[in-house]
Amino acid sequence: MLSSWFTNVQWDVVLEATKETLYMSAISVLVTFVLGLALGLALYLTAPGNLWENKFLNSIIAIIVNVFRSIPFIILIILLIPFTRFIVGTMLGAEAALPALIVGAAPFYARMVEIALREINKGVIEAAKSMGATNTQIIFKVLIPESTPALVSGITVTAIALVSYTAMAGVVGAGGLGNLAYMEGYQRDNADVTLVSTVLILVIVFVIQWIGDRFTTALDKR
């Protein structure tokens, strides 16, 4: 039945492209979460009035975050071609997309982490200090636990953005559903291939949003 509706769709190729998109998304989300959390904590902690106040370091981190967060992703891929070739050895395939995906998304998530940390009541931090908590204890037992729902919500938004980034990366040969939609769909005027690729991307996005919403609700104790 499906073959009569989608005559140009090769389902084994679609399956492979879906696996590539899921691979790129999963790895980049994981690394982005770690790097973004570290950058966001650094931004927050070195800001005036916070635990590791350092105006110079805060300015440097903020500049780095703002620069990479502001570059359009398709341009970032091109700018990172030498770096990607040095790390991966090629610009083709799912693994070649990972450096650009991570560099593009980590600063974005870092800002979301910083915003989440700023929402924490200062009184909670002061109370921890008055009880003799060290800076490390405050970070891991107060800041991160208190901001967990916002952090999960932020990584959900970032993960969805990364799925769209993988589609753009596919246009320059990174594989995945974006590559399938462009090369086999648009370039060859196969509207059914483009439609199937788009629907699958939407399904992935909806699943990520559903999972993120459930985790956020479960973790929010307010």
PDB file of C-alpha atoms in Angstrom, residues 5-222:
ATOM      1  CA  TRP A   5       1.712   6.084  -2.467  1.00  0.00           C
ATOM      2  CA  PHE A   6       5.444   6.712  -2.152  1.00  0.00           C
ATOM      3  CA  THR A   7       6.884   5.270  -5.350  1.00  0.00           C
ATOM      4  CA  ASN A   8      10.230   7.073  -5.042  1.00  0.00           C
ATOM      5  CA  VAL A   9      10.836   6.241  -1.403  1.00  0.00           C
ATOM      6  CA  GLN A  10      13.421   3.564  -0.647  1.00  0.00           C
ATOM      7  CA  TRP A  11      12.498   2.537   2.870  1.00  0.00           C
ATOM      8  CA  ASP A  12      15.852   0.956   3.693  1.00  0.00           C
ATOM      9  CA  VAL A  13      17.528   4.270   2.803  1.00  0.00           C
ATOM     10  CA  VAL A  14      14.967   6.145   4.912  1.00  0.00           C
ATOM     11  CA  LEU A  15      15.684   3.841   7.857  1.00  0.00           C
ATOM     12  CA  GLU A  16      19.422   4.431   7.536  1.00  0.00           C
ATOM     13  CA  ALA A  17      18.916   8.193   7.299  1.00  0.00           C
ATOM     14  CA  THR A  18      16.712   8.115  10.400  1.00  0.00           C
ATOM     15  CA  LYS A  19      19.395   6.221  12.326  1.00  0.00           C
ATOM     16  CA  GLU A  20      21.971   8.828  11.271  1.00  0.00           C
ATOM     17  CA  THR A  21      19.736  11.678  12.441  1.00  0.00           C
ATOM     18  CA  LEU A  22      19.105   9.957  15.776  1.00  0.00           C
ATOM     19  CA  TYR A  23      22.838   9.271  16.177  1.00  0.00           C
ATOM     20  CA  MET A  24      23.820  12.885  15.462  1.00  0.00           C
ATOM     21  CA  SER A  25      21.084  14.207  17.736  1.00  0.00           C
ATOM     22  CA  ALA A  26      21.810  11.856  20.657  1.00  0.00           C
ATOM     23  CA  ILE A  27      25.577  12.368  20.729  1.00  0.00           C
ATOM     24  CA  SER A  28      25.387  16.121  20.249  1.00  0.00           C
ATOM     25  CA  VAL A  29      22.682  16.511  22.929  1.00  0.00           C
ATOM     26  CA  LEU A  30      24.760  14.535  25.437  1.00  0.00           C
ATOM     27  CA  VAL A  31      27.951  16.524  24.835  1.00  0.00           C
ATOM     28  CA  THR A  32      26.035  19.803  24.598  1.00  0.00           C
ATOM     29  CA  PHE A  33      24.435  19.139  27.982  1.00  0.00           C
ATOM     30  CA  VAL A  34      27.826  18.627  29.642  1.00  0.00           C
ATOM     31  CA  LEU A  35      29.620  21.531  27.943  1.00  0.00           C
ATOM     32  CA  GLY A  36      26.620  23.856  28.143  1.00  0.00           C
ATOM     33  CA  LEU A  37      26.137  23.136  31.837  1.00  0.00           C
ATOM     34  CA  ALA A  38      29.817  23.831  32.503  1.00  0.00           C
ATOM     35  CA  LEU A  39      29.760  27.078  30.500  1.00  0.00           C
ATOM     36  CA  GLY A  40      26.488  28.182  32.074  1.00  0.00           C
ATOM     37  CA  LEU A  41      27.801  27.535  35.571  1.00  0.00           C
ATOM     38  CA  ALA A  42      30.972  29.447  34.737  1.00  0.00           C
ATOM     39  CA  LEU A  43      28.932  32.393  33.452  1.00  0.00           C
ATOM     40  CA  TYR A  44      26.777  32.443  36.563  1.00  0.00           C
ATOM     41  CA  LEU A  45      29.463  31.801  39.168  1.00  0.00           C
ATOM     42  CA  THR A  46      31.903  34.441  37.828  1.00  0.00           C
ATOM     43  CA  ALA A  47      29.223  37.131  37.551  1.00  0.00           C
ATOM     44  CA  PRO A  48      29.306  40.039  40.042  1.00  0.00           C
ATOM     45  CA  GLY A  49      28.057  39.070  43.496  1.00  0.00           C
ATOM     46  CA  ASN A  50      28.343  35.316  42.952  1.00  0.00           C
ATOM     47  CA  LEU A  51      30.628  32.631  44.386  1.00  0.00           C
ATOM     48  CA  TRP A  52      33.566  32.987  41.991  1.00  0.00           C
ATOM     49  CA  GLU A  53      33.162  36.645  41.062  1.00  0.00           C
ATOM     50  CA  ASN A  54      35.661  37.511  38.343  1.00  0.00           C
ATOM     51  CA  LYS A  55      34.658  40.295  35.965  1.00  0.00           C
ATOM     52  CA  PHE A  56      37.460  39.643  33.448  1.00  0.00           C
ATOM     53  CA  LEU A  57      36.848  35.888  33.202  1.00  0.00           C
ATOM     54  CA  ASN A  58      33.097  36.435  33.045  1.00  0.00           C
ATOM     55  CA  SER A  59      33.541  38.848  30.138  1.00  0.00           C
ATOM     56  CA  ILE A  60      35.750  36.401  28.218  1.00  0.00           C
ATOM     57  CA  ILE A  61      33.294  33.523  28.661  1.00  0.00           C
ATOM     58  CA  ALA A  62      30.364  35.769  27.732  1.00  0.00           C
ATOM     59  CA  ILE A  63      32.101  36.900  24.531  1.00  0.00           C
ATOM     60  CA  ILE A  64      32.850  33.304  23.500  1.00  0.00           C
ATOM     61  CA  VAL A  65      29.266  32.239  24.202  1.00  0.00           C
ATOM     62  CA  ASN A  66      27.749  35.224  22.404  1.00  0.00           C
ATOM     63  CA  VAL A  67      29.951  34.847  19.330  1.00  0.00           C
ATOM     64  CA  PHE A  68      29.266  31.163  18.722  1.00  0.00           C
ATOM     65  CA  ARG A  69      25.603  31.510  19.694  1.00  0.00           C
ATOM     66  CA  SER A  70      25.114  34.263  17.129  1.00  0.00           C
ATOM     67  CA  ILE A  71      26.687  32.638  14.058  1.00  0.00           C
ATOM     68  CA  PRO A  72      24.061  31.073  11.755  1.00  0.00           C
ATOM     69  CA  PHE A  73      24.524  27.313  11.843  1.00  0.00           C
ATOM     70  CA  ILE A  74      25.021  26.818   8.114  1.00  0.00           C
ATOM     71  CA  ILE A  75      27.844  29.391   8.196  1.00  0.00           C
ATOM     72  CA  LEU A  76      29.313  27.807  11.326  1.00  0.00           C
ATOM     73  CA  ILE A  77      29.586  24.473   9.515  1.00  0.00           C
ATOM     74  CA  ILE A  78      31.618  26.145   6.776  1.00  0.00           C
ATOM     75  CA  LEU A  79      33.834  28.021   9.239  1.00  0.00           C
ATOM     76  CA  LEU A  80      34.568  24.799  11.113  1.00  0.00           C
ATOM     77  CA  ILE A  81      35.517  22.763   8.025  1.00  0.00           C
ATOM     78  CA  PRO A  82      39.291  22.840   8.804  1.00  0.00           C
ATOM     79  CA  PHE A  83      38.661  21.953  12.460  1.00  0.00           C
ATOM     80  CA  THR A  84      36.236  19.166  11.524  1.00  0.00           C
ATOM     81  CA  ARG A  85      38.654  17.684   8.995  1.00  0.00           C
ATOM     82  CA  PHE A  86      41.413  17.787  11.626  1.00  0.00           C
ATOM     83  CA  ILE A  87      39.245  16.042  14.240  1.00  0.00           C
ATOM     84  CA  VAL A  88      37.249  13.611  12.088  1.00  0.00           C
ATOM     85  CA  GLY A  89      39.287  13.451   8.880  1.00  0.00           C
ATOM     86  CA  THR A  90      36.359  14.170   6.557  1.00  0.00           C
ATOM     87  CA  MET A  91      33.394  16.491   6.012  1.00  0.00           C
ATOM     88  CA  LEU A  92      31.055  13.691   4.954  1.00  0.00           C
ATOM     89  CA  GLY A  93      28.935  11.467   7.176  1.00  0.00           C
ATOM     90  CA  ALA A  94      27.156  11.764  10.513  1.00  0.00           C
ATOM     91  CA  GLU A  95      30.318  12.007  12.617  1.00  0.00           C
ATOM     92  CA  ALA A  96      31.546  14.974  10.573  1.00  0.00           C
ATOM     93  CA  ALA A  97      28.490  16.967  11.687  1.00  0.00           C
ATOM     94  CA  LEU A  98      29.132  16.500  15.398  1.00  0.00           C
ATOM     95  CA  PRO A  99      31.757  19.252  15.957  1.00  0.00           C
ATOM     96  CA  ALA A 100      29.572  21.939  14.360  1.00  0.00           C
ATOM     97  CA  LEU A 101      26.437  20.666  16.119  1.00  0.00           C
ATOM     98  CA  ILE A 102      28.128  20.796  19.520  1.00  0.00           C
ATOM     99  CA  VAL A 103      29.881  24.131  18.976  1.00  0.00           C
ATOM    100  CA  GLY A 104      26.633  25.647  17.745  1.00  0.00           C
ATOM    101  CA  ALA A 105      24.386  24.299  20.510  1.00  0.00           C
ATOM    102  CA  ALA A 106      26.552  24.371  23.662  1.00  0.00           C
ATOM    103  CA  PRO A 107      26.684  28.201  23.902  1.00  0.00           C
ATOM    104  CA  PHE A 108      22.929  28.361  23.311  1.00  0.00           C
ATOM    105  CA  TYR A 109      22.302  25.934  26.166  1.00  0.00           C
ATOM    106  CA  ALA A 110      24.862  27.724  28.353  1.00  0.00           C
ATOM    107  CA  ARG A 111      22.710  30.862  28.276  1.00  0.00           C
ATOM    108  CA  MET A 112      19.665  28.813  29.229  1.00  0.00           C
ATOM    109  CA  VAL A 113      21.608  27.325  32.143  1.00  0.00           C
ATOM    110  CA  GLU A 114      22.662  30.787  33.286  1.00  0.00           C
ATOM    111  CA  ILE A 115      19.051  32.005  33.159  1.00  0.00           C
ATOM    112  CA  ALA A 116      17.897  28.958  35.144  1.00  0.00           C
ATOM    113  CA  LEU A 117      20.518  29.583  37.836  1.00  0.00           C
ATOM    114  CA  ARG A 118      19.604  33.247  38.100  1.00  0.00           C
ATOM    115  CA  GLU A 119      16.032  32.248  38.955  1.00  0.00           C
ATOM    116  CA  ILE A 120      17.174  30.527  42.154  1.00  0.00           C
ATOM    117  CA  ASN A 121      16.260  32.421  45.308  1.00  0.00           C
ATOM    118  CA  LYS A 122      19.387  34.051  46.727  1.00  0.00           C
ATOM    119  CA  GLY A 123      18.107  33.237  50.197  1.00  0.00           C
ATOM    120  CA  VAL A 124      18.605  29.525  49.564  1.00  0.00           C
ATOM    121  CA  ILE A 125      22.256  30.109  48.706  1.00  0.00           C
ATOM    122  CA  GLU A 126      22.775  32.369  51.725  1.00  0.00           C
ATOM    123  CA  ALA A 127      21.196  29.750  53.977  1.00  0.00           C
ATOM    124  CA  ALA A 128      23.609  27.111  52.640  1.00  0.00           C
ATOM    125  CA  LYS A 129      26.557  29.445  53.264  1.00  0.00           C
ATOM    126  CA  SER A 130      25.417  30.146  56.824  1.00  0.00           C
ATOM    127  CA  MET A 131      25.394  26.400  57.511  1.00  0.00           C
ATOM    128  CA  GLY A 132      29.030  26.151  56.428  1.00  0.00           C
ATOM    129  CA  ALA A 133      28.539  24.683  52.953  1.00  0.00           C
ATOM    130  CA  THR A 134      31.559  24.925  50.672  1.00  0.00           C
ATOM    131  CA  ASN A 135      31.315  26.376  47.170  1.00  0.00           C
ATOM    132  CA  THR A 136      31.425  22.877  45.702  1.00  0.00           C
ATOM    133  CA  GLN A 137      28.591  21.753  47.956  1.00  0.00           C
ATOM    134  CA  ILE A 138      26.547  24.816  47.039  1.00  0.00           C
ATOM    135  CA  ILE A 139      27.020  24.080  43.323  1.00  0.00           C
ATOM    136  CA  PHE A 140      26.148  20.388  43.444  1.00  0.00           C
ATOM    137  CA  LYS A 141      23.664  20.321  46.341  1.00  0.00           C
ATOM    138  CA  VAL A 142      21.904  23.660  45.899  1.00  0.00           C
ATOM    139  CA  LEU A 143      22.335  25.290  42.491  1.00  0.00           C
ATOM    140  CA  ILE A 144      21.999  22.259  40.229  1.00  0.00           C
ATOM    141  CA  PRO A 145      19.210  20.500  42.199  1.00  0.00           C
ATOM    142  CA  GLU A 146      17.188  23.735  42.544  1.00  0.00           C
ATOM    143  CA  SER A 147      17.450  24.481  38.824  1.00  0.00           C
ATOM    144  CA  THR A 148      16.965  20.920  37.542  1.00  0.00           C
ATOM    145  CA  PRO A 149      13.438  21.413  36.070  1.00  0.00           C
ATOM    146  CA  ALA A 150      14.620  24.492  34.151  1.00  0.00           C
ATOM    147  CA  LEU A 151      17.783  22.669  33.045  1.00  0.00           C
ATOM    148  CA  VAL A 152      15.718  19.762  31.681  1.00  0.00           C
ATOM    149  CA  SER A 153      13.347  22.160  29.949  1.00  0.00           C
ATOM    150  CA  GLY A 154      16.332  23.969  28.454  1.00  0.00           C
ATOM    151  CA  ILE A 155      18.005  20.834  27.121  1.00  0.00           C
ATOM    152  CA  THR A 156      14.668  19.806  25.605  1.00  0.00           C
ATOM    153  CA  VAL A 157      14.500  23.058  23.651  1.00  0.00           C
ATOM    154  CA  THR A 158      18.162  22.662  22.689  1.00  0.00           C
ATOM    155  CA  ALA A 159      17.634  19.054  21.552  1.00  0.00           C
ATOM    156  CA  ILE A 160      14.812  20.160  19.266  1.00  0.00           C
ATOM    157  CA  ALA A 161      17.056  22.870  17.835  1.00  0.00           C
ATOM    158  CA  LEU A 162      19.750  20.253  17.274  1.00  0.00           C
ATOM    159  CA  VAL A 163      17.370  18.105  15.236  1.00  0.00           C
ATOM    160  CA  SER A 164      16.839  21.064  12.908  1.00  0.00           C
ATOM    161  CA  TYR A 165      20.608  21.623  12.853  1.00  0.00           C
ATOM    162  CA  THR A 166      21.116  18.018  11.700  1.00  0.00           C
ATOM    163  CA  ALA A 167      18.775  18.734   8.781  1.00  0.00           C
ATOM    164  CA  MET A 168      20.919  21.723   7.774  1.00  0.00           C
ATOM    165  CA  ALA A 169      24.078  19.668   8.235  1.00  0.00           C
ATOM    166  CA  GLY A 170      22.604  17.090   5.874  1.00  0.00           C
ATOM    167  CA  VAL A 171      22.534  19.658   3.086  1.00  0.00           C
ATOM    168  CA  VAL A 172      26.349  19.789   3.155  1.00  0.00           C
ATOM    169  CA  GLY A 173      26.780  16.018   3.149  1.00  0.00           C
ATOM    170  CA  ALA A 174      26.467  15.015   6.798  1.00  0.00           C
ATOM    171  CA  GLY A 175      23.816  12.395   6.080  1.00  0.00           C
ATOM    172  CA  GLY A 176      20.556  11.928   7.916  1.00  0.00           C
ATOM    173  CA  LEU A 177      17.026  12.912   7.016  1.00  0.00           C
ATOM    174  CA  GLY A 178      18.064  16.420   5.990  1.00  0.00           C
ATOM    175  CA  ASN A 179      20.467  15.023   3.435  1.00  0.00           C
ATOM    176  CA  LEU A 180      17.799  12.598   2.207  1.00  0.00           C
ATOM    177  CA  ALA A 181      15.202  15.362   1.839  1.00  0.00           C
ATOM    178  CA  TYR A 182      17.617  17.594  -0.063  1.00  0.00           C
ATOM    179  CA  MET A 183      19.537  15.140  -2.239  1.00  0.00           C
ATOM    180  CA  GLU A 184      16.856  12.539  -2.975  1.00  0.00           C
ATOM    181  CA  GLY A 185      13.823  14.755  -2.522  1.00  0.00           C
ATOM    182  CA  TYR A 186      14.477  18.329  -3.615  1.00  0.00           C
ATOM    183  CA  GLN A 187      17.326  17.755  -6.086  1.00  0.00           C
ATOM    184  CA  ARG A 188      15.508  14.920  -7.875  1.00  0.00           C
ATOM    185  CA  ASP A 189      12.052  16.485  -7.572  1.00  0.00           C
ATOM    186  CA  ASN A 190      10.746  13.590  -5.482  1.00  0.00           C
ATOM    187  CA  ALA A 191       8.137  15.283  -3.310  1.00  0.00           C
ATOM    188  CA  ASP A 192       7.229  12.013  -1.598  1.00  0.00           C
ATOM    189  CA  VAL A 193      10.799  11.580  -0.321  1.00  0.00           C
ATOM    190  CA  THR A 194      10.812  15.134   1.026  1.00  0.00           C
ATOM    191  CA  LEU A 195       7.432  14.543   2.691  1.00  0.00           C
ATOM    192  CA  VAL A 196       8.515  11.324   4.391  1.00  0.00           C
ATOM    193  CA  SER A 197      11.746  12.921   5.637  1.00  0.00           C
ATOM    194  CA  THR A 198       9.853  15.916   6.998  1.00  0.00           C
ATOM    195  CA  VAL A 199       7.266  13.779   8.775  1.00  0.00           C
ATOM    196  CA  LEU A 200       9.979  11.684  10.422  1.00  0.00           C
ATOM    197  CA  ILE A 201      11.807  14.808  11.613  1.00  0.00           C
ATOM    198  CA  LEU A 202       8.538  16.075  13.085  1.00  0.00           C
ATOM    199  CA  VAL A 203       7.959  12.752  14.836  1.00  0.00           C
ATOM    200  CA  ILE A 204      11.425  12.920  16.393  1.00  0.00           C
ATOM    201  CA  VAL A 205      10.777  16.498  17.557  1.00  0.00           C
ATOM    202  CA  PHE A 206       7.379  15.599  19.068  1.00  0.00           C
ATOM    203  CA  VAL A 207       8.862  12.621  20.914  1.00  0.00           C
ATOM    204  CA  ILE A 208      11.690  14.753  22.342  1.00  0.00           C
ATOM    205  CA  GLN A 209       9.203  17.414  23.456  1.00  0.00           C
ATOM    206  CA  TRP A 210       6.942  14.807  25.068  1.00  0.00           C
ATOM    207  CA  ILE A 211       9.813  13.191  26.966  1.00  0.00           C
ATOM    208  CA  GLY A 212      11.181  16.590  28.045  1.00  0.00           C
ATOM    209  CA  ASP A 213       7.769  17.774  29.282  1.00  0.00           C
ATOM    210  CA  ARG A 214       7.250  14.605  31.295  1.00  0.00           C
ATOM    211  CA  PHE A 215      10.659  14.869  32.977  1.00  0.00           C
ATOM    212  CA  THR A 216      10.206  18.578  33.693  1.00  0.00           C
ATOM    213  CA  THR A 217       6.807  17.989  35.287  1.00  0.00           C
ATOM    214  CA  ALA A 218       8.119  15.090  37.376  1.00  0.00           C
ATOM    215  CA  LEU A 219      11.089  17.108  38.653  1.00  0.00           C
ATOM    216  CA  ASP A 220       9.194  20.317  39.393  1.00  0.00           C
ATOM    217  CA  LYS A 221       8.229  20.145  43.076  1.00  0.00           C
ATOM    218  CA  ARG A 222       6.541  23.550  43.214  1.00  0.00           C
TER     219      ARG A 222
END
